[in-house]
Coordinates of C-alpha atoms and ligand atoms in Angstrom, one line a residue:
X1 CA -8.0 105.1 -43.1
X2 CA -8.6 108.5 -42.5
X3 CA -8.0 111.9 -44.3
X4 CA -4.8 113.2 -43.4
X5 CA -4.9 116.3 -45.6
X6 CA -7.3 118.8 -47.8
X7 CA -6.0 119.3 -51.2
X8 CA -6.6 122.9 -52.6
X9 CA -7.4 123.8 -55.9
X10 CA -6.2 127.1 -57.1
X11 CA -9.1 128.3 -59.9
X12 CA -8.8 131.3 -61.2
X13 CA -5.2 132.5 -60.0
X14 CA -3.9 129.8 -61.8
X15 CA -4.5 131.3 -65.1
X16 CA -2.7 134.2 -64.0
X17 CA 1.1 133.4 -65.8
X18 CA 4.1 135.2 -64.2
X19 CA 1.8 136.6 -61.3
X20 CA 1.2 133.2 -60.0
X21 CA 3.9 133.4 -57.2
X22 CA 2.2 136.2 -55.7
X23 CA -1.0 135.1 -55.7
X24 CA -0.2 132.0 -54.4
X25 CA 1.4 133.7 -51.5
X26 CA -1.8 135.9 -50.5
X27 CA -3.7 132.7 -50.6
X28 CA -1.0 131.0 -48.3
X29 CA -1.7 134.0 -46.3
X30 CA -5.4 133.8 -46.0
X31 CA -5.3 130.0 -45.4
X32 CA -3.0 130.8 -42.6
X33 CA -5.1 133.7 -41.0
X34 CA -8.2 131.8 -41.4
X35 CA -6.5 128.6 -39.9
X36 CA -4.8 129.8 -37.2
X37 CA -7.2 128.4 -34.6
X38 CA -5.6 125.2 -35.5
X39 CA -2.0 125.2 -34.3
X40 CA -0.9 122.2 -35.6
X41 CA -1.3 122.4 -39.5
X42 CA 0.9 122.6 -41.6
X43 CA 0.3 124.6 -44.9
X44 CA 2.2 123.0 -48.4
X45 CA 2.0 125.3 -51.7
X46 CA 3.3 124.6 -54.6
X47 CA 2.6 126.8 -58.1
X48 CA -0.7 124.7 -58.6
X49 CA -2.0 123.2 -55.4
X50 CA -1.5 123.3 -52.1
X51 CA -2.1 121.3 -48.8
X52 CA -3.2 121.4 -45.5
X53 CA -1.8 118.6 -43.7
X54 CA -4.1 118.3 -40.6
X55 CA -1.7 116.6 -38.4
X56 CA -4.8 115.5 -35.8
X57 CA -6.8 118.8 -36.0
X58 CA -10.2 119.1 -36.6
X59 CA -11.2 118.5 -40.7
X60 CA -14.9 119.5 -40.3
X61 CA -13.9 122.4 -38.5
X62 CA -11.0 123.3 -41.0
X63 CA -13.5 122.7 -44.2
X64 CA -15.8 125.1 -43.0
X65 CA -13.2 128.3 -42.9
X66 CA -12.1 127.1 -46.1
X67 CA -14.9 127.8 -47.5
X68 CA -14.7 131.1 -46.7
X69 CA -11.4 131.7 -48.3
X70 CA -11.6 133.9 -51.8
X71 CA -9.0 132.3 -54.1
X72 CA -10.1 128.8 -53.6
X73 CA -12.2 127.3 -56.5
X74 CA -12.8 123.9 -54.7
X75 CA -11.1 121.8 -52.5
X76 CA -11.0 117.9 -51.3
X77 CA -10.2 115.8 -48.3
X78 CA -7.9 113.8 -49.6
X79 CA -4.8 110.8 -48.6
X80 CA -1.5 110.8 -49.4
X81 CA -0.1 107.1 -50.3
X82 CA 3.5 105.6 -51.3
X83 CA 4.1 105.6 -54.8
X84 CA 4.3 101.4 -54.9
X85 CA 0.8 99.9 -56.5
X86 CA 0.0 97.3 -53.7
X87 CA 0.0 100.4 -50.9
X88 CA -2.1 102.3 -53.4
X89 CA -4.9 99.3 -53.8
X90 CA -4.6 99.1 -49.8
X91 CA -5.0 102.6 -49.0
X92 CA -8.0 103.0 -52.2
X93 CA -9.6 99.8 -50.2
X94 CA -9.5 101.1 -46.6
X95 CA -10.9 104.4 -47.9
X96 CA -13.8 103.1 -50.0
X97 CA -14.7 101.0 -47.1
X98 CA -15.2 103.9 -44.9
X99 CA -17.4 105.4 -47.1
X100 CA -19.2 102.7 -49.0
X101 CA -22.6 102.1 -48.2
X102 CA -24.8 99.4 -49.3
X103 CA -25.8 99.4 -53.1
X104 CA -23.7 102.1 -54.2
X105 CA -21.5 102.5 -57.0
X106 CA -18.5 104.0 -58.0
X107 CA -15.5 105.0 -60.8
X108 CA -11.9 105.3 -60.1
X109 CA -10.4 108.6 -61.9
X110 CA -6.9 108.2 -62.2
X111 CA -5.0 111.6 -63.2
X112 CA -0.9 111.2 -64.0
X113 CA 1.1 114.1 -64.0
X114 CA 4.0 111.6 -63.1
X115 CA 3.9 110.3 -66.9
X116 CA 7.1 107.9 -66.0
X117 CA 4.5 106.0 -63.7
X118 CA 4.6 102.7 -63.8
X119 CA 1.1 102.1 -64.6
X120 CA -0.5 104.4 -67.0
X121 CA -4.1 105.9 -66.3
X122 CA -6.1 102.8 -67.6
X123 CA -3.7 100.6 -65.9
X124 CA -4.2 102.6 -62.7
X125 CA -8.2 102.9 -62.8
X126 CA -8.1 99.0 -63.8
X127 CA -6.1 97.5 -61.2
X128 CA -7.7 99.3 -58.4
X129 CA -11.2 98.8 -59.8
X130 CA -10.7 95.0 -59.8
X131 CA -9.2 95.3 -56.6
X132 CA -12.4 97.0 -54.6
X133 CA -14.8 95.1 -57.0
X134 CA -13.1 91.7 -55.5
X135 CA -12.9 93.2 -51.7
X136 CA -16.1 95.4 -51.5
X137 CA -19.4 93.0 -51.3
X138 CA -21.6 94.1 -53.2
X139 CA -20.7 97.6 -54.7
X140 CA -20.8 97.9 -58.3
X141 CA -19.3 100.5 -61.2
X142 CA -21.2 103.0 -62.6
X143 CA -19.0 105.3 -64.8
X144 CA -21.2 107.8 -65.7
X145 CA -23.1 108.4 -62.3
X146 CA -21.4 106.9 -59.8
X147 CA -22.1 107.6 -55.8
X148 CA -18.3 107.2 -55.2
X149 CA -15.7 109.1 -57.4
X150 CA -12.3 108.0 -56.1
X151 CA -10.3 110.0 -57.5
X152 CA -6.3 108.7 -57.8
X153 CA -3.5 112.0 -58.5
X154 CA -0.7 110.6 -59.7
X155 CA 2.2 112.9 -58.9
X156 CA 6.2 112.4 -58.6
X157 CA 6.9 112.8 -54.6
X158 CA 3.2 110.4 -54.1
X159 CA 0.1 109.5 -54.8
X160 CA -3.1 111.6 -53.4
X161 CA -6.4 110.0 -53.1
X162 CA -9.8 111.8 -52.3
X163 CA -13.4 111.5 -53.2
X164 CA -15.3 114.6 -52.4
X165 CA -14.8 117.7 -54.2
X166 CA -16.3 120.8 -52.5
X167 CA -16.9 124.1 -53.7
X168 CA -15.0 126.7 -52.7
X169 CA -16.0 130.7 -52.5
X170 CA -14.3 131.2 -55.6
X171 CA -12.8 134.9 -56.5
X172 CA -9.2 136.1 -55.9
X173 CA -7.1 135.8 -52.5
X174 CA -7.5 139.2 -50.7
X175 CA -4.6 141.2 -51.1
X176 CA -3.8 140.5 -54.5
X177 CA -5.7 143.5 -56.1
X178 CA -3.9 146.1 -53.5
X179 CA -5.6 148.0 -51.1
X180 CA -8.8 150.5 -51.1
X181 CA -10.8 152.3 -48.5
X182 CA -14.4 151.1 -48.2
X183 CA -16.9 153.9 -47.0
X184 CA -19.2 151.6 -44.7
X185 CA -22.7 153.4 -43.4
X186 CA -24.5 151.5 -41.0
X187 CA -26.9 150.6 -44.2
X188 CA -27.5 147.4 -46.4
X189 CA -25.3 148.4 -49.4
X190 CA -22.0 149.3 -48.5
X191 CA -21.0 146.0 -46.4
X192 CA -22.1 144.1 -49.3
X193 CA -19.9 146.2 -51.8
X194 CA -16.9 145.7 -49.5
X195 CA -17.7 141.6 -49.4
X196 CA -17.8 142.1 -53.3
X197 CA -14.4 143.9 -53.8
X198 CA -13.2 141.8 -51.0
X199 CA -13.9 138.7 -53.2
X200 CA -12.0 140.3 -55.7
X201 CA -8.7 140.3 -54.4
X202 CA -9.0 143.7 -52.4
X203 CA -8.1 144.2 -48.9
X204 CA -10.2 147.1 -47.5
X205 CA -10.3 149.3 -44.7
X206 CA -13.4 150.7 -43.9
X207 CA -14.1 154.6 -43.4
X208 CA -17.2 155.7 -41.4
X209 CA -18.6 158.8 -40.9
X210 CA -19.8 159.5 -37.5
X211 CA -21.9 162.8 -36.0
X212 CA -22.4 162.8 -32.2
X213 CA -24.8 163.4 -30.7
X214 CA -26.9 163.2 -33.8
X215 CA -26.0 159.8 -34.6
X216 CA -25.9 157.8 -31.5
X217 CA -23.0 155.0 -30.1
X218 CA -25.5 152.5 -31.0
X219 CA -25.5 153.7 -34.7
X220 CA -21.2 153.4 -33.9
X221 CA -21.5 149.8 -32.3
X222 CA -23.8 148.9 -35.7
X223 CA -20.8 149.7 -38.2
X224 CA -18.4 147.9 -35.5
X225 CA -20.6 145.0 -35.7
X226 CA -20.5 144.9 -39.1
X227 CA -16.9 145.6 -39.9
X228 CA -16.6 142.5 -36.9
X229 CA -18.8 140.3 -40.2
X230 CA -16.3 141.2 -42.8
X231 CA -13.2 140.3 -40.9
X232 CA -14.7 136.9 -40.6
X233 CA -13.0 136.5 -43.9
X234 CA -9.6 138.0 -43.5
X235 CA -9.2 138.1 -39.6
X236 CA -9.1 141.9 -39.2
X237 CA -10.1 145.3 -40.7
X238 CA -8.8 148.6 -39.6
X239 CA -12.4 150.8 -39.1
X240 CA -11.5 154.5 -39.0
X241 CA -14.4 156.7 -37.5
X242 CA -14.6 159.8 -38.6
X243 CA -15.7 163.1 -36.5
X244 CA -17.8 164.7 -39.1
X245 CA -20.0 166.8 -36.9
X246 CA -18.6 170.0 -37.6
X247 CA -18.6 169.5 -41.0
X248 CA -22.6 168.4 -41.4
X249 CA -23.1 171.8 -39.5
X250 CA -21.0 174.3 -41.4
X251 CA -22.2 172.6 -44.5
X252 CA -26.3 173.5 -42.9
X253 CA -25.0 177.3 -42.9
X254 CA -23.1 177.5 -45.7
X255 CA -24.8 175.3 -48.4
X256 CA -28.2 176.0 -50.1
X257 CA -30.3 173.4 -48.8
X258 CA -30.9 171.3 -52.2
X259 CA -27.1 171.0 -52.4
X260 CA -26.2 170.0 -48.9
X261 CA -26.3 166.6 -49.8
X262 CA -24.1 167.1 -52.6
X263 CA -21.5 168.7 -50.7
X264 CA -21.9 166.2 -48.0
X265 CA -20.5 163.9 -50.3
X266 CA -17.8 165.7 -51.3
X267 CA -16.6 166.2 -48.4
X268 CA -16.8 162.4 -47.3
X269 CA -14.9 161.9 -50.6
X270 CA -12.2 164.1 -49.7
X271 CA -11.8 163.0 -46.3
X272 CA -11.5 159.4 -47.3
X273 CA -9.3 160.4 -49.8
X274 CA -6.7 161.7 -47.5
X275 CA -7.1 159.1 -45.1
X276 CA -6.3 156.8 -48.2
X277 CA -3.1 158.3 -49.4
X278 CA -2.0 158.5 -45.5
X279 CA -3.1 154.6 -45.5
X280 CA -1.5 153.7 -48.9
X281 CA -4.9 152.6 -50.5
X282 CA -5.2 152.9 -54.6
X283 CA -9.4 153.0 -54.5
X284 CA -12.3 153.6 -52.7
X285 CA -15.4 151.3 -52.6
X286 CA -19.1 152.8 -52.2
X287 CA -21.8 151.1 -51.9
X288 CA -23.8 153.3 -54.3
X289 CA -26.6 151.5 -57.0
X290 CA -27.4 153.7 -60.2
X291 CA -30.4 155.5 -59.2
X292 CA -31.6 153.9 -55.6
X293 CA -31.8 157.5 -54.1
X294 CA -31.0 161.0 -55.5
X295 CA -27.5 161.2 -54.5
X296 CA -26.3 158.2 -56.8
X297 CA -28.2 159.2 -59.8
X298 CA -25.4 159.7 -62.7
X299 CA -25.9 163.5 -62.5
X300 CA -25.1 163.5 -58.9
X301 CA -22.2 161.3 -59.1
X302 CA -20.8 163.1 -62.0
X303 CA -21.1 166.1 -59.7
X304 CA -19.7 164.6 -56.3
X305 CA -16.9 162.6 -57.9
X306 CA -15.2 165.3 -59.3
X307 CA -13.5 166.4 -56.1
X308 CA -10.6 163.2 -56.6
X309 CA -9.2 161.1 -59.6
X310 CA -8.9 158.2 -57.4
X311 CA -10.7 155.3 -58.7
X312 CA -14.0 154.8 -57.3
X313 CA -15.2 151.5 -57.1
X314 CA -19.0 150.9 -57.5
X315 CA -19.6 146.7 -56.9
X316 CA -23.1 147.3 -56.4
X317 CA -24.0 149.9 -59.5
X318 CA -25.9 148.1 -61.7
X319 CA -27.4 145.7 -59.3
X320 CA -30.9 145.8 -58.0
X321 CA -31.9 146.4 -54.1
X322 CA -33.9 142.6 -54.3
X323 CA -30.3 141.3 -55.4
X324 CA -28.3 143.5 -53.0
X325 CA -30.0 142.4 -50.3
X326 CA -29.9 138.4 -51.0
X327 CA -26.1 139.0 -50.6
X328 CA -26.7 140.9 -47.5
X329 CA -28.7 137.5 -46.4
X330 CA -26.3 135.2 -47.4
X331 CA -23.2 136.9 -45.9
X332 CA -25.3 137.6 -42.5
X333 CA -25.1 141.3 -42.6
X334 CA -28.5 142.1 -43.1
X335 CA -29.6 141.4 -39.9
X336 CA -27.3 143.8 -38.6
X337 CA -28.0 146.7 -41.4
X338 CA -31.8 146.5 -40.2
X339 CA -31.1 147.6 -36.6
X340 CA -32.7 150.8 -36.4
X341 CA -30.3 153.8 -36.5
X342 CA -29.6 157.1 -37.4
X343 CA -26.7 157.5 -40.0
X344 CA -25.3 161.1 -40.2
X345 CA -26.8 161.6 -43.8
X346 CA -30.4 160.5 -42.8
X347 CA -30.4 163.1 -39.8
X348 CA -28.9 166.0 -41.9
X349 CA -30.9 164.9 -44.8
X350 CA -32.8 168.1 -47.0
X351 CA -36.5 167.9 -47.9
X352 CA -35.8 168.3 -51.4
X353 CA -32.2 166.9 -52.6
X354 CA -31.0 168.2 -56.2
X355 CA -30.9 164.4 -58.4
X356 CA -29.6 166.4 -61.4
X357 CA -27.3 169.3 -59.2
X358 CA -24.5 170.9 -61.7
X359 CA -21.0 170.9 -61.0
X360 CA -20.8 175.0 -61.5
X361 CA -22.9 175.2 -58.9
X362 CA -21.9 173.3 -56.5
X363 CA -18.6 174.5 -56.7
X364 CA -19.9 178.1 -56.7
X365 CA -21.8 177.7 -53.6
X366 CA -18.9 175.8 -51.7
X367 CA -16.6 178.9 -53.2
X368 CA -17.6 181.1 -49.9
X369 CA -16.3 179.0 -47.3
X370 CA -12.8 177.2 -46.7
X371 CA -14.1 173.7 -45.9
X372 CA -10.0 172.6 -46.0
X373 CA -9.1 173.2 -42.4
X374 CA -12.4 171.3 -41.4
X375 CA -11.5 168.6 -43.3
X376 CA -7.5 168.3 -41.8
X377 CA -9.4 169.1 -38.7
X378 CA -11.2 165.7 -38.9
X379 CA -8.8 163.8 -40.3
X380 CA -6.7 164.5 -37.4
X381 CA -9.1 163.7 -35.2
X382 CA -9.9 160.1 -36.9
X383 CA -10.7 157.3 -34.1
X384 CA -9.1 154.1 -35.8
X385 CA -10.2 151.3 -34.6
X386 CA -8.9 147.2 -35.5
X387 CA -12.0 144.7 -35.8
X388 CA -11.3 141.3 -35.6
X389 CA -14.4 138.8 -35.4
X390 CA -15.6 137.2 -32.6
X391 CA -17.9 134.3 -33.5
X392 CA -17.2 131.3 -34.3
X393 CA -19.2 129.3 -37.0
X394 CA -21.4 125.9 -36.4
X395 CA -19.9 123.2 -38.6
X396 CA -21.7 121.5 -41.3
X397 CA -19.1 118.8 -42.8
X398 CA -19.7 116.0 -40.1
X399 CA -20.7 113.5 -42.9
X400 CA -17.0 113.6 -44.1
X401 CA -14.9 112.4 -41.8
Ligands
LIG501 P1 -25.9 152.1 -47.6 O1 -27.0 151.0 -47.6 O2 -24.6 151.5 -47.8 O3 -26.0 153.0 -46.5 P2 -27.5 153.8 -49.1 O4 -28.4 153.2 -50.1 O5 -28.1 154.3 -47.8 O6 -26.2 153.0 -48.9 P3 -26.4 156.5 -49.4 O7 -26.8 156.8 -48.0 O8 -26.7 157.4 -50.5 O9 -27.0 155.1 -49.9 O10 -24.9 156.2 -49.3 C1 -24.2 155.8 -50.5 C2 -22.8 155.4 -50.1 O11 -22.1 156.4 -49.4 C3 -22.9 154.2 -49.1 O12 -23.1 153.0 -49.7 C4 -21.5 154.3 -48.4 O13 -20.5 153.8 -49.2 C5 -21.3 155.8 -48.4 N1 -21.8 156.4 -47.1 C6 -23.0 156.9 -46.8 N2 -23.1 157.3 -45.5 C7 -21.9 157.0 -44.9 C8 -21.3 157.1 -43.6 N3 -22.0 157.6 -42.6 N4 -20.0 156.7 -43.5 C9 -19.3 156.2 -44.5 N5 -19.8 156.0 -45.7 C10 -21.1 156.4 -46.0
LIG502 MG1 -27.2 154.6 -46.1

């Protein structure tokens, strides 16, 4: 007998009282988006599970975007059987069968949420342990360390067996902390801050700052790339590129040199700011680390954030670079972050930036010039792009199925 479905268990979201609905929704969303290579599924929530019913498609392949899915805490091939005892000891048979190998052992966990079952729990965990002890040659119980864990859900409309739990990515299904506009550089930090906020609920767009011909298409096709990474996980990001050429250069006239940087950031600020109240966004994600480099000491960011009230999201602040960059490794951006390239801040970058630069003064020495119609000006001219992934990933799960 073979698994016919993969039962899905909710975590976190279930905890979440009258915001349940929703949340189970976005999850049914991102099950569907990440499954919708496989045409024949069929997806089955209800408020604390749900099911994919495989109807012939591939399970190793399906287990393996599931695991990618934020919202899902773990998740199990599993069996639905009649509710009649003698086609549950059949079905528990055929299954242990296929999986038993010599000199193992195993428990039967029987869980009723059907309490009007005719069997109760030890009845349940009884009957079928006699039953494979008789039919099984060989295979013996261990309750506390057993090799096999069959696990027998007991539930009014049938009964659901499985005996692999695997883990799933944890967090919060995307879209179920609203929207927010991730500034992504071409560097190591910001994709990782977007995966971060991403895993909490948030759907992103990203926002990228671009300066021909100072920063080069290949520096372009980098952040492409990268966004491509991320909507592995939710099928597609909008990317907006933003002309910001003009802009670097009045800011070279204009600005004393210690504060360009400063003002650089303001202005990308602003800019993503309006392209997040055009795009409906409530946030904006950096990728900025207390203290990795003189625009995100606190000084700086007390000085550069004052340009919005818009929540700014730091997932990455208090984490070191050793730590940011293991995340980079394990959700295969790095690679792409260390391609040599020129970001637009790097190329316009002062000797000597200000780590502790005051608010009065950069708001005197940005006083002389009326960046606004520069920044409309760019804004207009915004190149928005949507990324959908193109790889597809080697499977892992062959042992199950
Ligand atoms: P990263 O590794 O993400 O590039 P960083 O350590 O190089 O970060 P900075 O260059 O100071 O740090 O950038 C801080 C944050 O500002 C970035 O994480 C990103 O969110 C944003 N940012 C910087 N450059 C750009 C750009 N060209 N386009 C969009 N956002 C940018
Ligand atoms: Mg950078």
């Amino acid at each position: 007998m073979n698994y016919d479905r993969i039962l899905i268990r909710y975590g976190e979201i279930s905890t979440k009282g009258r915001n349940r609905n929703k949340f189970v929704e976005k999850l049914r969303k991102s099950v569907k988006i990440a499954l919708a290579p496989f045409p024949k599924i069929k997806v089955e929530a209800s408020r604390d599970r749900m099911y994919v019913l495989l109807n012939g498609e591939n399970g190793i392949e399906i287990i393996e975007k599931l695991q990618t899915i934020f919202g899902i805490q773990s998740f199990s091939p599993a069996i639905k059987v009649a509710r009649d005892v003698e086609s549950l000891k059949q079905a528990a048979l055929q299954l242990i069968q296929n999986l038993y190998k010599e000199g193992q052992t195993f428990k039967v966990t029987t869980k009723r949420s059907d309490k009007t079952y005719e069997l109760d729990t030890d009845g349940v965990n009884q009957t079928i342990g006699a039953h494979l002890l008789k039919n099984v040659s060989g295979i013996k119980v261990d309750v506390k360390n057993p090799n096999i864990n069959l696990r027998v859900e007991i539930r009014k409309e049938a009964i659901y067996l499985s005996c692999e739990t695997i883990q799933g990515a944890g967090g919060l299904p995307i879209g179920s902390s609203g929207k927010a506009m991730l500034m992504l550089s071409g560097g190591i930090d910001s994709p990782v801050a977007g995966y971060m906020a991403m895993k909490r609920g948030v759907e992103i767009e990203a926002v990228h700052f671009f300066s021909p011909p100072f920063t080069s298409e290949r520096s372009k096709e980098k952040v492409i790339d990268l966004t491509k990474k991320l909507a592995e996980i939710y099928g597609s990001i909008t990317l907006h590129i933003v002309p910001f050429t003009a802009i670097q250069q009045a800011i070279r006239e204009q600005i004393p040199e210690n504060y360009s940087m400063t003002t650089t950031r303001r202005m990308m600020l602003r800019i993503t700011d309006e392209i997040r109240k055009n795009r409906e966004g409530l946030a904006i994600i950096t990728g900025e680390s207390l203290g990795q480099v003189a625009s995100q000491t606190i000084e700086s960011m007390y000085a550069i954030n004052e340009v919005t009230n818009t929540p700014v999201l730091r997932p990455l602040i208090t984490m070191d670079k050793t730590d940011i960059i293991k995340v980079a490794q394990d959700i295969d951006t790095l690679e792409i972050s260390n391609r040599p390239f020129e970001d637009c801040c790097t190329i316009f970058v002062p000797a000597s930036p200000k780590t502790k630069p005051k608010r009065e003064k950069v708001n005197h020495y940005e006083s002389f010039f009326d960046f606004e119609p520069m920044i409309q000006e760019a804004v207009q001219e915004i190149e928005t792009l949507v990324i959908k992934p193109d790889i597809e990933k080697q499977s892992e799960f062959n042992a199950l199925f």
